[in-house]
PDB file of C-alpha atoms and ligand atoms in Angstrom:
ATOM      1  CA  MET A   1    -184.808  70.451-134.672  1.00 55.00           C
ATOM      2  CA  ALA A   2    -181.334  71.292-135.653  1.00 54.00           C
ATOM      3  CA  MET A   3    -179.105  68.811-137.436  1.00 47.00           C
ATOM      4  CA  GLY A   4    -177.202  66.532-135.082  1.00 52.00           C
ATOM      5  CA  GLN A   5    -179.673  67.224-132.245  1.00 80.00           C
ATOM      6  CA  VAL A   6    -181.460  64.392-130.476  1.00 89.00           C
ATOM      7  CA  GLN A   7    -185.187  64.399-130.061  1.00 92.00           C
ATOM      8  CA  PRO A   8    -185.585  64.935-126.401  1.00 95.00           C
ATOM      9  CA  LYS A   9    -187.579  62.243-124.332  1.00 94.00           C
ATOM     10  CA  LEU A  10    -189.168  62.444-121.018  1.00 95.00           C
ATOM     11  CA  ILE A  11    -190.746  59.567-119.003  1.00 94.00           C
ATOM     12  CA  ILE A  12    -192.361  60.130-115.649  1.00 94.00           C
ATOM     13  CA  HIS A  13    -194.139  57.712-113.210  1.00 91.00           C
ATOM     14  CA  GLY A  14    -196.150  58.297-110.076  1.00 89.00           C
ATOM     15  CA  GLY A  15    -195.553  55.016-108.478  1.00 83.00           C
ATOM     16  CA  ALA A  16    -197.065  51.528-109.026  1.00 69.00           C
ATOM     17  CA  GLY A  17    -199.660  51.918-106.440  1.00 57.00           C
ATOM     18  CA  SER A  18    -202.939  49.998-105.974  1.00 53.00           C
ATOM     19  CA  SER A  19    -205.312  52.808-106.574  1.00 53.00           C
ATOM     20  CA  LEU A  20    -205.667  52.576-110.232  1.00 55.00           C
ATOM     21  CA  ARG A  21    -208.601  50.219-110.099  1.00 48.00           C
ATOM     22  CA  SER A  22    -211.307  52.644-110.938  1.00 40.00           C
ATOM     23  CA  LYS A  23    -211.369  54.516-114.152  1.00 35.00           C
ATOM     24  CA  GLY A  24    -211.719  57.779-112.293  1.00 46.00           C
ATOM     25  CA  GLY A  25    -208.522  56.831-110.449  1.00 75.00           C
ATOM     26  CA  VAL A  26    -206.590  56.084-113.564  1.00 79.00           C
ATOM     27  CA  GLU A  27    -207.863  59.359-115.215  1.00 84.00           C
ATOM     28  CA  ALA A  28    -206.961  61.507-112.174  1.00 85.00           C
ATOM     29  CA  VAL A  29    -203.512  60.123-112.084  1.00 86.00           C
ATOM     30  CA  ARG A  30    -202.979  60.637-115.825  1.00 88.00           C
ATOM     31  CA  ARG A  31    -204.137  64.183-115.537  1.00 92.00           C
ATOM     32  CA  SER A  32    -201.609  64.853-112.715  1.00 92.00           C
ATOM     33  CA  LEU A  33    -198.848  63.192-114.873  1.00 94.00           C
ATOM     34  CA  HIS A  34    -199.855  65.024-118.034  1.00 95.00           C
ATOM     35  CA  ALA A  35    -199.662  68.399-116.308  1.00 97.00           C
ATOM     36  CA  VAL A  36    -196.079  67.690-115.266  1.00 97.00           C
ATOM     37  CA  VAL A  37    -195.123  66.649-118.877  1.00 97.00           C
ATOM     38  CA  GLU A  38    -196.809  69.668-120.164  1.00 97.00           C
ATOM     39  CA  ALA A  39    -194.999  71.985-117.793  1.00 98.00           C
ATOM     40  CA  VAL A  40    -191.474  70.640-118.362  1.00 98.00           C
ATOM     41  CA  TYR A  41    -191.370  69.305-121.824  1.00 97.00           C
ATOM     42  CA  PRO A  42    -191.095  72.773-123.519  1.00 97.00           C
ATOM     43  CA  GLU A  43    -188.038  73.432-121.431  1.00 96.00           C
ATOM     44  CA  LEU A  44    -186.460  70.257-122.877  1.00 96.00           C
ATOM     45  CA  VAL A  45    -187.308  71.293-126.422  1.00 95.00           C
ATOM     46  CA  THR A  46    -185.630  74.658-125.854  1.00 96.00           C
ATOM     47  CA  GLY A  47    -182.443  72.961-124.786  1.00 96.00           C
ATOM     48  CA  ALA A  48    -182.561  72.503-121.009  1.00 97.00           C
ATOM     49  CA  ALA A  49    -180.185  69.973-119.595  1.00 97.00           C
ATOM     50  CA  ALA A  50    -181.550  66.432-118.639  1.00 97.00           C
ATOM     51  CA  SER A  51    -180.716  66.783-114.915  1.00 98.00           C
ATOM     52  CA  THR A  52    -182.412  70.299-114.726  1.00 98.00           C
ATOM     53  CA  VAL A  53    -185.553  68.802-116.243  1.00 98.00           C
ATOM     54  CA  VAL A  54    -185.478  65.788-114.036  1.00 98.00           C
ATOM     55  CA  VAL A  55    -185.365  67.978-110.969  1.00 98.00           C
ATOM     56  CA  GLN A  56    -188.117  70.272-112.213  1.00 98.00           C
ATOM     57  CA  ALA A  57    -190.431  67.275-112.952  1.00 98.00           C
ATOM     58  CA  CYS A  58    -189.443  65.605-109.668  1.00 98.00           C
ATOM     59  CA  GLN A  59    -190.328  68.791-107.841  1.00 98.00           C
ATOM     60  CA  LEU A  60    -193.775  69.182-109.424  1.00 98.00           C
ATOM     61  CA  LEU A  61    -194.515  65.488-108.534  1.00 97.00           C
ATOM     62  CA  GLU A  62    -193.249  65.951-104.962  1.00 97.00           C
ATOM     63  CA  ASP A  63    -195.621  68.865-104.721  1.00 97.00           C
ATOM     64  CA  ASP A  64    -198.585  66.955-105.872  1.00 94.00           C
ATOM     65  CA  PRO A  65    -200.276  65.295-102.836  1.00 92.00           C
ATOM     66  CA  ARG A  66    -201.531  62.449-104.926  1.00 89.00           C
ATOM     67  CA  PHE A  67    -198.103  60.872-105.079  1.00 92.00           C
ATOM     68  CA  ASN A  68    -195.972  59.386-102.270  1.00 93.00           C
ATOM     69  CA  SER A  69    -193.096  61.829-102.209  1.00 96.00           C
ATOM     70  CA  GLY A  70    -192.730  65.234-100.753  1.00 97.00           C
ATOM     71  CA  THR A  71    -196.091  66.559 -99.892  1.00 96.00           C
ATOM     72  CA  GLY A  72    -198.378  63.465 -99.492  1.00 94.00           C
ATOM     73  CA  SER A  73    -195.619  61.098 -98.317  1.00 95.00           C
ATOM     74  CA  VAL A  74    -196.668  58.213 -96.215  1.00 94.00           C
ATOM     75  CA  LEU A  75    -195.917  58.048 -92.381  1.00 95.00           C
ATOM     76  CA  GLN A  76    -193.744  55.446 -90.870  1.00 94.00           C
ATOM     77  CA  SER A  77    -194.428  53.229 -87.930  1.00 93.00           C
ATOM     78  CA  ASP A  78    -193.802  56.086 -85.482  1.00 95.00           C
ATOM     79  CA  GLY A  79    -196.068  58.592 -87.211  1.00 95.00           C
ATOM     80  CA  GLN A  80    -193.089  60.412 -88.807  1.00 96.00           C
ATOM     81  CA  ILE A  81    -192.410  61.219 -92.445  1.00 97.00           C
ATOM     82  CA  ARG A  82    -189.021  60.294 -93.686  1.00 97.00           C
ATOM     83  CA  MET A  83    -188.326  60.796 -97.332  1.00 98.00           C
ATOM     84  CA  SER A  84    -185.535  59.730 -99.719  1.00 98.00           C
ATOM     85  CA  ALA A  85    -184.556  61.023-103.127  1.00 98.00           C
ATOM     86  CA  SER A  86    -181.772  60.810-105.552  1.00 98.00           C
ATOM     87  CA  LEU A  87    -180.459  62.190-108.829  1.00 98.00           C
ATOM     88  CA  MET A  88    -178.161  60.569-111.251  1.00 98.00           C
ATOM     89  CA  GLU A  89    -176.355  62.296-113.922  1.00 98.00           C
ATOM     90  CA  GLY A  90    -175.803  59.898-116.787  1.00 97.00           C
ATOM     91  CA  MET A  91    -173.012  61.720-118.694  1.00 96.00           C
ATOM     92  CA  ALA A  92    -170.890  62.287-115.597  1.00 97.00           C
ATOM     93  CA  GLN A  93    -172.176  59.001-114.158  1.00 97.00           C
ATOM     94  CA  ARG A  94    -172.585  60.695-110.890  1.00 98.00           C
ATOM     95  CA  PHE A  95    -175.177  59.722-108.133  1.00 98.00           C
ATOM     96  CA  SER A  96    -176.334  62.038-105.250  1.00 98.00           C
ATOM     97  CA  GLY A  97    -179.131  61.697-102.780  1.00 98.00           C
ATOM     98  CA  VAL A  98    -180.729  62.014 -99.423  1.00 98.00           C
ATOM     99  CA  ILE A  99    -181.993  59.278 -97.097  1.00 98.00           C
ATOM    100  CA  ASN A 100    -184.822  59.625 -94.571  1.00 98.00           C
ATOM    101  CA  VAL A 101    -185.027  63.342 -94.586  1.00 98.00           C
ATOM    102  CA  SER A 102    -187.794  65.144 -92.801  1.00 97.00           C
ATOM    103  CA  ARG A 103    -189.345  68.552 -92.782  1.00 95.00           C
ATOM    104  CA  VAL A 104    -188.428  69.577 -96.292  1.00 97.00           C
ATOM    105  CA  LYS A 105    -190.653  70.386 -99.219  1.00 98.00           C
ATOM    106  CA  ASN A 106    -188.463  68.946-101.975  1.00 98.00           C
ATOM    107  CA  PRO A 107    -185.956  66.287-101.168  1.00 98.00           C
ATOM    108  CA  ILE A 108    -184.967  66.282-104.830  1.00 98.00           C
ATOM    109  CA  PHE A 109    -183.375  69.789-104.395  1.00 98.00           C
ATOM    110  CA  LEU A 110    -181.008  68.461-101.841  1.00 98.00           C
ATOM    111  CA  ALA A 111    -180.069  65.601-104.153  1.00 98.00           C
ATOM    112  CA  GLN A 112    -179.361  68.298-106.850  1.00 98.00           C
ATOM    113  CA  PHE A 113    -177.341  70.349-104.465  1.00 98.00           C
ATOM    114  CA  LEU A 114    -175.223  67.291-103.588  1.00 98.00           C
ATOM    115  CA  GLN A 115    -174.260  66.530-107.211  1.00 98.00           C
ATOM    116  CA  ASP A 116    -171.385  69.129-106.830  1.00 97.00           C
ATOM    117  CA  SER A 117    -170.412  67.969-103.343  1.00 97.00           C
ATOM    118  CA  HIS A 118    -167.564  65.822-102.219  1.00 97.00           C
ATOM    119  CA  ASP A 119    -170.101  63.956-100.006  1.00 98.00           C
ATOM    120  CA  ARG A 120    -172.960  63.029-102.255  1.00 98.00           C
ATOM    121  CA  ILE A 121    -175.248  60.926-100.163  1.00 98.00           C
ATOM    122  CA  LEU A 122    -176.573  62.148 -96.773  1.00 98.00           C
ATOM    123  CA  SER A 123    -178.599  60.429 -94.126  1.00 97.00           C
ATOM    124  CA  ASP A 124    -181.039  62.057 -91.799  1.00 95.00           C
ATOM    125  CA  TYR A 125    -178.707  64.063 -89.640  1.00 95.00           C
ATOM    126  CA  GLY A 126    -176.507  65.195 -92.430  1.00 96.00           C
ATOM    127  CA  SER A 127    -179.557  66.233 -94.484  1.00 96.00           C
ATOM    128  CA  ILE A 128    -180.954  68.258 -91.518  1.00 94.00           C
ATOM    129  CA  GLU A 129    -177.559  69.956 -91.257  1.00 96.00           C
ATOM    130  CA  LEU A 130    -177.525  70.696 -94.943  1.00 97.00           C
ATOM    131  CA  LEU A 131    -181.094  72.206 -94.879  1.00 96.00           C
ATOM    132  CA  ARG A 132    -179.758  74.529 -92.073  1.00 96.00           C
ATOM    133  CA  GLU A 133    -176.703  75.430 -93.974  1.00 96.00           C
ATOM    134  CA  LEU A 134    -178.711  76.206 -97.181  1.00 96.00           C
ATOM    135  CA  GLY A 135    -181.287  78.173 -95.177  1.00 97.00           C
ATOM    136  CA  ILE A 136    -184.185  76.137 -96.595  1.00 95.00           C
ATOM    137  CA  PRO A 137    -187.228  76.740 -94.508  1.00 95.00           C
ATOM    138  CA  SER A 138    -188.687  73.896 -92.556  1.00 95.00           C
ATOM    139  CA  TYR A 139    -191.865  72.311 -94.201  1.00 97.00           C
ATOM    140  CA  ASP A 140    -194.449  69.753 -93.045  1.00 97.00           C
ATOM    141  CA  PRO A 141    -195.328  67.429 -95.857  1.00 97.00           C
ATOM    142  CA  LEU A 142    -198.101  65.786 -93.975  1.00 97.00           C
ATOM    143  CA  THR A 143    -201.453  65.685 -95.534  1.00 95.00           C
ATOM    144  CA  GLU A 144    -204.772  64.764 -93.958  1.00 94.00           C
ATOM    145  CA  LEU A 145    -205.241  61.669 -96.068  1.00 90.00           C
ATOM    146  CA  ARG A 146    -201.905  60.145 -94.973  1.00 92.00           C
ATOM    147  CA  LEU A 147    -202.610  61.007 -91.323  1.00 94.00           C
ATOM    148  CA  GLN A 148    -205.913  59.189 -91.572  1.00 92.00           C
ATOM    149  CA  GLU A 149    -204.414  56.212 -93.189  1.00 89.00           C
ATOM    150  CA  TRP A 150    -201.782  56.076 -90.270  1.00 92.00           C
ATOM    151  CA  ILE A 151    -204.479  56.432 -87.561  1.00 93.00           C
ATOM    152  CA  GLN A 152    -206.583  53.796 -89.153  1.00 89.00           C
ATOM    153  CA  GLU A 153    -203.647  51.390 -89.318  1.00 84.00           C
ATOM    154  CA  ARG A 154    -202.616  52.128 -85.744  1.00 84.00           C
ATOM    155  CA  ARG A 155    -206.192  51.205 -84.604  1.00 83.00           C
ATOM    156  CA  GLY A 156    -205.591  47.852 -86.215  1.00 78.00           C
ATOM    157  CA  ASN A 157    -202.141  47.624 -84.426  1.00 74.00           C
ATOM    158  CA  PHE A 158    -200.322  47.950 -87.772  1.00 73.00           C
ATOM    159  CA  GLU A 159    -201.431  44.621 -89.165  1.00 73.00           C
ATOM    160  CA  HIS A 160    -200.122  45.705 -92.593  1.00 74.00           C
ATOM    161  CA  GLU A 161    -196.537  45.813 -93.366  1.00 68.00           C
ATOM    162  CA  MET A 162    -196.796  48.902 -95.493  1.00 71.00           C
ATOM    163  CA  ALA A 163    -199.268  51.633 -96.616  1.00 71.00           C
ATOM    164  CA  GLY A 164    -201.400  51.177 -99.639  1.00 62.00           C
ATOM    165  CA  VAL A 165    -200.005  54.095-101.476  1.00 58.00           C
ATOM    166  CA  VAL A 166    -203.011  55.762-103.088  1.00 42.00           C
ATOM    167  CA  ALA A 167    -202.789  58.012-105.934  1.00 42.00           C
ATOM    168  CA  GLU A 168    -206.291  59.291-105.402  1.00 40.00           C
ATOM    169  CA  LYS A 169    -206.970  61.657-102.569  1.00 36.00           C
ATOM    170  CA  GLU A 170    -210.583  60.456-102.070  1.00 38.00           C
ATOM    171  CA  LEU A 171    -209.640  56.700-101.767  1.00 40.00           C
ATOM    172  CA  VAL A 172    -208.712  55.292 -98.385  1.00 41.00           C
ATOM    173  CA  ALA A 173    -205.588  53.088 -98.675  1.00 41.00           C
ATOM    174  CA  ASP A 174    -205.736  49.606 -99.883  1.00 45.00           C
ATOM    175  CA  ALA A 175    -203.011  48.319 -97.611  1.00 41.00           C
ATOM    176  CA  SER A 176    -202.188  45.390 -99.762  1.00 41.00           C
ATOM    177  CA  ALA A 177    -199.753  47.317-101.934  1.00 41.00           C
ATOM    178  CA  GLY A 178    -197.554  50.122-100.923  1.00 47.00           C
ATOM    179  CA  ARG A 179    -195.367  50.877-103.889  1.00 53.00           C
ATOM    180  CA  GLY A 180    -195.359  54.515-104.268  1.00 74.00           C
ATOM    181  CA  THR A 181    -192.523  56.428-105.641  1.00 87.00           C
ATOM    182  CA  ILE A 182    -192.161  59.130-108.271  1.00 94.00           C
ATOM    183  CA  GLY A 183    -189.564  59.025-110.967  1.00 95.00           C
ATOM    184  CA  VAL A 184    -188.363  60.821-114.015  1.00 96.00           C
ATOM    185  CA  VAL A 185    -185.855  59.869-116.747  1.00 96.00           C
ATOM    186  CA  VAL A 186    -184.923  62.322-119.458  1.00 96.00           C
ATOM    187  CA  LEU A 187    -182.929  62.340-122.529  1.00 95.00           C
ATOM    188  CA  ASP A 188    -182.169  65.960-123.575  1.00 96.00           C
ATOM    189  CA  SER A 189    -181.455  67.421-126.948  1.00 95.00           C
ATOM    190  CA  GLU A 190    -177.684  66.947-126.566  1.00 95.00           C
ATOM    191  CA  GLY A 191    -178.158  63.230-126.011  1.00 94.00           C
ATOM    192  CA  ARG A 192    -177.609  63.512-122.215  1.00 95.00           C
ATOM    193  CA  LEU A 193    -179.450  61.233-119.843  1.00 96.00           C
ATOM    194  CA  ALA A 194    -180.533  61.819-116.259  1.00 97.00           C
ATOM    195  CA  ALA A 195    -182.737  60.007-113.734  1.00 97.00           C
ATOM    196  CA  GLY A 196    -184.400  61.110-110.515  1.00 98.00           C
ATOM    197  CA  THR A 197    -186.470  59.164-108.015  1.00 97.00           C
ATOM    198  CA  SER A 198    -188.211  60.363-104.785  1.00 97.00           C
ATOM    199  CA  THR A 199    -190.340  58.563-102.199  1.00 97.00           C
ATOM    200  CA  GLY A 200    -191.815  58.743 -98.749  1.00 96.00           C
ATOM    201  CA  GLY A 201    -190.980  54.995 -98.382  1.00 95.00           C
ATOM    202  CA  LYS A 202    -193.295  52.047 -97.872  1.00 91.00           C
ATOM    203  CA  GLY A 203    -195.406  53.485 -94.988  1.00 91.00           C
ATOM    204  CA  PHE A 204    -195.548  51.923 -91.447  1.00 90.00           C
ATOM    205  CA  GLU A 205    -191.969  50.773 -91.780  1.00 93.00           C
ATOM    206  CA  ARG A 206    -189.388  50.462 -89.127  1.00 93.00           C
ATOM    207  CA  ILE A 207    -187.668  53.625 -88.114  1.00 94.00           C
ATOM    208  CA  GLY A 208    -184.437  53.780 -90.047  1.00 93.00           C
ATOM    209  CA  ARG A 209    -185.621  51.639 -92.935  1.00 95.00           C
ATOM    210  CA  VAL A 210    -183.767  52.662 -96.076  1.00 96.00           C
ATOM    211  CA  SER A 211    -185.498  52.975 -99.466  1.00 96.00           C
ATOM    212  CA  ASP A 212    -184.117  51.867-102.778  1.00 96.00           C
ATOM    213  CA  SER A 213    -184.974  55.363-104.190  1.00 97.00           C
ATOM    214  CA  ALA A 214    -181.718  56.825-102.910  1.00 97.00           C
ATOM    215  CA  MET A 215    -179.666  53.835-104.045  1.00 98.00           C
ATOM    216  CA  PRO A 216    -178.401  52.945-107.518  1.00 98.00           C
ATOM    217  CA  ALA A 217    -180.698  49.938-107.194  1.00 97.00           C
ATOM    218  CA  GLY A 218    -183.649  52.188-107.578  1.00 96.00           C
ATOM    219  CA  ASN A 219    -182.246  55.064-109.671  1.00 97.00           C
ATOM    220  CA  TYR A 220    -179.328  54.766-112.096  1.00 97.00           C
ATOM    221  CA  ALA A 221    -178.008  56.218-115.326  1.00 97.00           C
ATOM    222  CA  THR A 222    -174.962  56.259-117.567  1.00 96.00           C
ATOM    223  CA  ALA A 223    -174.317  57.971-120.791  1.00 96.00           C
ATOM    224  CA  TYR A 224    -176.270  55.132-122.485  1.00 95.00           C
ATOM    225  CA  ALA A 225    -179.363  54.428-120.287  1.00 95.00           C
ATOM    226  CA  GLY A 226    -181.326  55.738-117.442  1.00 96.00           C
ATOM    227  CA  VAL A 227    -183.809  53.969-115.138  1.00 95.00           C
ATOM    228  CA  SER A 228    -186.117  54.894-112.298  1.00 95.00           C
ATOM    229  CA  CYS A 229    -187.831  52.158-110.333  1.00 93.00           C
ATOM    230  CA  THR A 230    -190.933  51.949-108.256  1.00 89.00           C
ATOM    231  CA  GLY A 231    -192.283  49.150-106.181  1.00 88.00           C
ATOM    232  CA  ILE A 232    -191.181  47.343-102.920  1.00 89.00           C
ATOM    233  CA  GLY A 233    -187.833  48.647-102.180  1.00 92.00           C
ATOM    234  CA  GLU A 234    -186.395  45.413-100.794  1.00 93.00           C
ATOM    235  CA  ASP A 235    -187.365  43.575-103.974  1.00 91.00           C
ATOM    236  CA  ILE A 236    -185.706  46.306-106.037  1.00 93.00           C
ATOM    237  CA  ILE A 237    -182.507  46.170-103.912  1.00 95.00           C
ATOM    238  CA  ASP A 238    -182.401  42.438-104.141  1.00 94.00           C
ATOM    239  CA  GLU A 239    -182.406  42.574-107.848  1.00 94.00           C
ATOM    240  CA  CYS A 240    -180.312  45.744-108.015  1.00 96.00           C
ATOM    241  CA  LEU A 241    -182.767  46.645-110.574  1.00 94.00           C
ATOM    242  CA  ALA A 242    -181.973  49.905-112.066  1.00 96.00           C
ATOM    243  CA  ALA A 243    -178.254  49.412-112.194  1.00 96.00           C
ATOM    244  CA  ARG A 244    -178.627  46.044-113.548  1.00 96.00           C
ATOM    245  CA  ILE A 245    -180.744  47.108-116.542  1.00 95.00           C
ATOM    246  CA  VAL A 246    -178.600  50.253-117.166  1.00 96.00           C
ATOM    247  CA  VAL A 247    -175.416  48.198-117.065  1.00 96.00           C
ATOM    248  CA  ARG A 248    -176.891  45.688-119.567  1.00 96.00           C
ATOM    249  CA  VAL A 249    -177.707  48.453-122.029  1.00 95.00           C
ATOM    250  CA  THR A 250    -174.333  50.156-121.492  1.00 94.00           C
ATOM    251  CA  ASP A 251    -172.705  46.760-122.362  1.00 95.00           C
ATOM    252  CA  GLY A 252    -174.572  46.752-125.626  1.00 94.00           C
ATOM    253  CA  MET A 253    -177.898  44.861-124.970  1.00 94.00           C
ATOM    254  CA  ALA A 254    -181.085  46.682-126.397  1.00 93.00           C
ATOM    255  CA  ILE A 255    -183.130  48.256-123.639  1.00 90.00           C
ATOM    256  CA  GLU A 256    -186.204  46.176-124.465  1.00 90.00           C
ATOM    257  CA  GLN A 257    -184.168  43.019-123.941  1.00 93.00           C
ATOM    258  CA  ALA A 258    -182.548  44.344-120.832  1.00 94.00           C
ATOM    259  CA  PHE A 259    -185.936  45.033-119.312  1.00 91.00           C
ATOM    260  CA  GLN A 260    -187.338  41.679-120.509  1.00 91.00           C
ATOM    261  CA  ARG A 261    -184.365  39.726-119.114  1.00 94.00           C
ATOM    262  CA  SER A 262    -184.292  41.615-115.793  1.00 93.00           C
ATOM    263  CA  PHE A 263    -188.101  41.134-115.353  1.00 89.00           C
ATOM    264  CA  GLN A 264    -187.804  37.394-116.151  1.00 90.00           C
ATOM    265  CA  GLU A 265    -185.127  37.044-113.448  1.00 91.00           C
ATOM    266  CA  ALA A 266    -187.196  39.078-111.076  1.00 87.00           C
ATOM    267  CA  ASP A 267    -190.334  37.003-111.891  1.00 85.00           C
ATOM    268  CA  GLN A 268    -188.412  33.866-110.715  1.00 86.00           C
ATOM    269  CA  HIS A 269    -188.043  35.505-107.281  1.00 83.00           C
ATOM    270  CA  ASN A 270    -191.593  36.857-107.142  1.00 78.00           C
ATOM    271  CA  ARG A 271    -190.569  40.565-106.961  1.00 74.00           C
ATOM    272  CA  ASP A 272    -192.945  43.385-107.039  1.00 68.00           C
ATOM    273  CA  PHE A 273    -191.960  46.470-108.863  1.00 67.00           C
ATOM    274  CA  GLY A 274    -192.107  48.510-112.089  1.00 64.00           C
ATOM    275  CA  GLN A 275    -189.704  50.915-113.746  1.00 63.00           C
ATOM    276  CA  SER A 276    -189.181  53.367-116.466  1.00 68.00           C
ATOM    277  CA  GLY A 277    -186.210  53.687-118.610  1.00 69.00           C
ATOM    278  CA  LEU A 278    -184.743  55.674-121.574  1.00 70.00           C
ATOM    279  CA  THR A 279    -181.722  54.944-123.763  1.00 66.00           C
ATOM    280  CA  THR A 280    -179.718  56.673-126.334  1.00 66.00           C
ATOM    281  CA  PRO A 281    -179.983  57.306-129.313  1.00 54.00           C
ATOM    282  CA  GLY A 282    -183.260  59.234-128.872  1.00 44.00           C
ATOM    283  CA  ASP A 283    -185.457  57.121-131.271  1.00 37.00           C
ATOM    284  CA  ARG A 284    -185.556  54.043-129.150  1.00 40.00           C
ATOM    285  CA  TRP A 285    -187.227  54.046-125.708  1.00 40.00           C
ATOM    286  CA  ALA A 286    -188.980  51.708-123.457  1.00 40.00           C
ATOM    287  CA  ASN A 287    -191.436  52.204-120.560  1.00 37.00           C
ATOM    288  CA  ILE A 288    -192.526  48.963-119.018  1.00 38.00           C
ATOM    289  CA  GLY A 289    -194.129  48.197-115.762  1.00 39.00           C
ATOM    290  CA  LEU A 290    -194.637  45.022-113.754  1.00 37.00           C
ATOM    291  CA  ALA A 291    -196.611  43.898-110.669  1.00 35.00           C
ATOM    292  CA  CYS A 292    -196.111  40.240-110.111  1.00 30.00           C
TER     293      CYS A 292
HETATM  294  N1  LIG B   1    -189.646  51.995-103.646  1.00 97.86           N
HETATM  295  C1  LIG B   1    -189.881  52.775-102.525  1.00 97.86           C
HETATM  296  C2  LIG B   1    -189.626  52.134-101.308  1.00 97.86           C
HETATM  297  O1  LIG B   1    -189.772  50.954-101.183  1.00 97.86           O
HETATM  298  O2  LIG B   1    -189.306  52.768-100.315  1.00 97.86           O
END
């Protein structure tokens, strides 16, 4: 590593779902996550920018049907998939994202494109328009597992408020906990931070429900810290979690304390989420999860 360069760091998560009960489940998820780290970390070492690596890692996670984002996204109450994703550039402190986009393979690519646009957050109609403009081919992210989960839930007249977001293809959903999201936070060798988050939402939700993943509550970064959240979007939004932690660190609090304090506050409100965060300089980092 050259003098003055920062040791690059990468944190990824595949959601705080309920499927990690069996050892096989944990191992399968670890293998998937590890493959992503192995694929993108060398890029970071050779000097790739934080936001580029965030997008690459998010894309790989979106393409893995194990996770609730891109391919493998959960279905909403009407049987449709609507995905949300965002990218936050820490140095420029610039947020971009798409909300409730359908028929696209990688929502994170749209978020990346919008970084340089005057209009940086698009909802469903605008996203479809953008897909057309960019000539991105239509793609169906539905998987058999997600379809079966939805059919099963429909038979029960949607007694659950959200899908149990499984990270194992072979497991049928445990509908007690739908918390899936994927997220990536990167500190590159120039000391730049970026955060990306992508999700299919809670599953079985009302048409038009908006996820935290394309809000600063769920994905936020400055030049000093970056955080990606996973969990129940409403809880994350109520705590404005990612922005709250990042602002605390930006104002001088150590990231460990910022996480701790924010979790304590969230605990008082019985919130249900987890998050990953990175801070500069590169020798300090935290990756803490919570399910309360
Ligand atoms: N955190 C993902 C969602 O609630 O939509």
